[in-house]
Amino acid sequence: MKKHRDSAACGVTADPLMTELLILHTGEILVHNLTPAMAAILSELNPEDGAIQPRAGVKWLKQNNSLSSNHELPN
Amino acid sequence: MICVEPAAKCRKVLGRPAMAHERARIARAMLADCRFCAHDCGVNRLAGESGLCHAGAEARFFSAQTEVSDELELIPTFAMTLSGCDLRCDFCITGASSWNPRAGASFDAQTMAARAKTALQDGARTIMVLGGEPTIHLPAALEFVSLLPETAKLVWKTNAHGSAQARELLDGMFDVWLADYKFGNDTCARRLAKVPDYVRVVQENLRWAADHSELIVRHLLMPGHVECCWKPVAEWLAANLPGVKVNLRSGFWPASHAARHIELQQTVSADESRHAFRFAQDLGLNLIP
């Protein structure tokens, strides 16, 4: 579980933002409630991952960083 | 009961905010005999009674943030998550909060609408109302809608277990229905989510949603449930809602009470995932990322 308190990255609220991650032994990362900031971080971790790039690259005014790895998005 | 004209015509005349405001008032009165979901409890939530969802009259929320994990055509979305749900899916990732209508903070429509508008200004493409299950909090959801710009693209993320009454109140309120079709048969639905008559209810909701709004159907692949759940879902969608957008998700993880079921104590294997996607492609489903 990852908590992120940078409200500037969200631009919406000072509440803690939350993305849940599950890292598998294969290196695959499952993600739930992915925020733009966490997408940026994951993308930087693995720029080769095609699954995260479209999500890290969405237009978001307050986004100043982002992310991926080999990951899938659950429900 | 709500409007003598079709919802689309009413919306053109009155505008969505005004319609939503009126419907929120009606929905609140209907809490006295709550039948918003297919459980059809008929309890008086205004008097402190609660049905299977355990929700009272006032809504709470446990998350409100901009997210990018939903369908690409919807993101970034400002996702507002109401507490409480009418289903009890053992694998629910947010089960602790989703099932507890007292989780999170008190919902104030004015405050939340202001946050949503800020998100829109910052680049959010859509506003998504979800849960838990938002259907059990229709008064709050509709009040929220009444405070949002007419032009905002609104997404109703639902388990598709709502009643005809709920659908009538929701008609014309949301641009997109993002609806789950979780189980391909009633046996799995009863065993994993403790819900009876699941398939009939969900199919009724999906048909209605396809007729009344844009519809995206989600199915979360579950380990060991490709044959019994995904394949019947895929076949029904191909036969009954051809061309409907389908998001097949393979990121299941064994959350919450999934460990109660031996087949759910793992993630979906690469082989299962490949097989499921190939089956969808063979049926010609309109898969979207």
Coordinates of N, CA and C in Angstrom, one line a residue, chain B residues 179-185 188 192 198-199 203 206 217-238 244-250 268 271-288:
Chain B
A179 N -20.2 -0.6 -15.9 CA -21.0 -1.6 -15.1 C -20.2 -2.9 -15.1
D180 N -20.2 -3.5 -13.9 CA -19.6 -4.8 -13.8 C -20.5 -5.9 -14.2
Y181 N -19.9 -6.9 -14.8 CA -20.6 -8.2 -15.0 C -19.6 -9.3 -14.5
K182 N -19.8 -9.5 -13.2 CA -18.7 -10.3 -12.4 C -18.8 -11.8 -12.6
F183 N -20.0 -12.3 -12.6 CA -20.1 -13.8 -12.5 C -21.0 -14.3 -13.7
G184 N -20.6 -15.4 -14.2 CA -21.3 -15.9 -15.4 C -22.4 -16.9 -15.0
N185 N -22.6 -17.1 -13.7 CA -23.6 -18.0 -13.3 C -24.0 -17.7 -11.9
C188 N -21.7 -19.3 -8.8 CA -20.5 -18.6 -8.4 C -20.9 -17.3 -7.7
L192 N -19.5 -16.6 -4.1 CA -18.4 -15.6 -3.9 C -19.0 -14.3 -3.4
Y198 N -28.4 -13.4 -9.5 CA -27.5 -12.4 -10.0 C -27.5 -12.2 -11.5
V199 N -27.5 -13.3 -12.2 CA -27.4 -13.1 -13.7 C -28.6 -12.4 -14.3
Q203 N -28.1 -8.8 -16.1 CA -28.5 -8.7 -17.6 C -29.6 -7.6 -17.8
L206 N -27.9 -4.3 -17.6 CA -27.0 -4.0 -18.7 C -27.8 -3.6 -20.0
V217 N -18.8 -2.3 -20.2 CA -19.0 -3.5 -19.3 C -17.6 -3.9 -18.9
R218 N -17.5 -4.1 -17.6 CA -16.2 -4.6 -17.0 C -16.3 -6.0 -16.5
H219 N -15.3 -6.8 -16.8 CA -15.2 -8.1 -16.2 C -13.8 -8.3 -15.6
L220 N -13.8 -8.6 -14.3 CA -12.5 -8.9 -13.7 C -12.3 -10.4 -13.8
L221 N -11.3 -10.8 -14.5 CA -11.0 -12.3 -14.6 C -10.6 -12.8 -13.2
M222 N -11.1 -13.9 -12.8 CA -10.8 -14.5 -11.6 C -10.1 -15.9 -11.8
P223 N -9.1 -16.2 -11.1 CA -8.4 -17.4 -11.3 C -9.4 -18.6 -11.1
G224 N -9.3 -19.5 -12.1 CA -10.2 -20.7 -12.0 C -11.6 -20.4 -12.4
H225 N -11.9 -19.2 -12.9 CA -13.3 -18.9 -13.3 C -13.4 -18.4 -14.8
V226 N -12.5 -18.8 -15.6 CA -12.6 -18.4 -17.0 C -13.8 -19.2 -17.6
E227 N -13.8 -20.5 -17.4 CA -14.8 -21.3 -18.0 C -16.2 -21.0 -17.5
C228 N -16.3 -20.9 -16.2 CA -17.7 -20.8 -15.6 C -18.2 -19.4 -15.5
C229 N -17.3 -18.4 -15.5 CA -17.7 -17.0 -15.4 C -17.4 -16.2 -16.7
W230 N -16.2 -16.1 -17.1 CA -15.9 -15.2 -18.2 C -16.6 -15.7 -19.5
K231 N -16.5 -17.0 -19.8 CA -17.0 -17.4 -21.1 C -18.5 -17.2 -21.2
P232 N -19.3 -17.5 -20.2 CA -20.8 -17.2 -20.3 C -21.0 -15.7 -20.4
V233 N -20.2 -14.9 -19.7 CA -20.4 -13.4 -19.8 C -20.1 -13.0 -21.2
A234 N -19.0 -13.4 -21.7 CA -18.5 -13.0 -23.1 C -19.6 -13.4 -24.1
E235 N -20.1 -14.7 -24.0 CA -21.0 -15.1 -25.0 C -22.3 -14.4 -24.9
W236 N -22.7 -14.0 -23.7 CA -24.0 -13.2 -23.6 C -23.8 -11.8 -24.2
L237 N -22.7 -11.2 -23.9 CA -22.4 -9.9 -24.4 C -22.4 -9.9 -26.0
A238 N -21.7 -10.9 -26.5 CA -21.6 -11.0 -28.0 C -23.0 -11.2 -28.6
V244 N -20.9 -3.6 -27.8 CA -20.7 -2.9 -26.5 C -19.2 -2.9 -26.1
K245 N -18.8 -1.8 -25.5 CA -17.4 -1.8 -25.1 C -17.2 -2.7 -23.9
V246 N -16.1 -3.5 -23.9 CA -15.9 -4.4 -22.9 C -14.4 -4.2 -22.4
N247 N -14.3 -4.1 -21.1 CA -12.9 -4.0 -20.5 C -12.7 -5.3 -19.7
L248 N -11.9 -6.1 -20.2 CA -11.5 -7.4 -19.6 C -10.3 -7.2 -18.8
R249 N -10.4 -7.3 -17.5 CA -9.3 -7.0 -16.6 C -8.6 -8.2 -16.0
S250 N -7.3 -8.3 -16.0 CA -6.7 -9.5 -15.6 C -5.8 -9.3 -14.3
V268 N -4.3 -14.3 -11.5 CA -4.7 -15.0 -12.8 C -3.4 -15.4 -13.5
D271 N -1.4 -18.0 -18.7 CA -2.2 -18.9 -19.6 C -3.7 -18.6 -19.6
E272 N -4.2 -18.4 -18.4 CA -5.6 -18.1 -18.3 C -5.9 -16.8 -18.9
S273 N -5.1 -15.8 -18.7 CA -5.3 -14.5 -19.3 C -5.3 -14.6 -20.8
R274 N -4.3 -15.2 -21.3 CA -4.2 -15.3 -22.8 C -5.5 -16.0 -23.4
H275 N -5.9 -17.1 -22.7 CA -7.0 -17.9 -23.1 C -8.3 -17.0 -23.1
A276 N -8.4 -16.2 -22.1 CA -9.6 -15.4 -21.9 C -9.6 -14.3 -23.0
F277 N -8.5 -13.7 -23.3 CA -8.5 -12.7 -24.3 C -8.7 -13.2 -25.7
R278 N -8.1 -14.4 -25.9 CA -8.4 -15.1 -27.2 C -9.8 -15.4 -27.4
F279 N -10.5 -15.9 -26.4 CA -11.9 -16.2 -26.5 C -12.7 -14.9 -26.8
A280 N -12.3 -13.8 -26.2 CA -13.0 -12.6 -26.5 C -12.8 -12.1 -27.9
Q281 N -11.6 -12.3 -28.4 CA -11.3 -11.9 -29.8 C -12.1 -12.8 -30.7
D282 N -12.1 -14.1 -30.4 CA -12.8 -15.0 -31.3 C -14.3 -14.7 -31.4
L283 N -14.9 -14.1 -30.3 CA -16.3 -13.8 -30.3 C -16.5 -12.4 -31.0
G284 N -15.4 -11.7 -31.2 CA -15.5 -10.4 -31.8 C -15.9 -9.3 -30.8
L285 N -15.6 -9.5 -29.6 CA -16.0 -8.5 -28.6 C -15.2 -7.2 -28.8
N286 N -15.8 -6.1 -28.5 CA -15.2 -4.8 -28.6 C -14.4 -4.5 -27.4
L287 N -13.2 -5.0 -27.3 CA -12.4 -4.8 -26.1 C -11.7 -3.5 -26.1
I288 N -11.8 -2.8 -24.9 CA -11.1 -1.5 -24.8 C -10.1 -1.6 -23.6

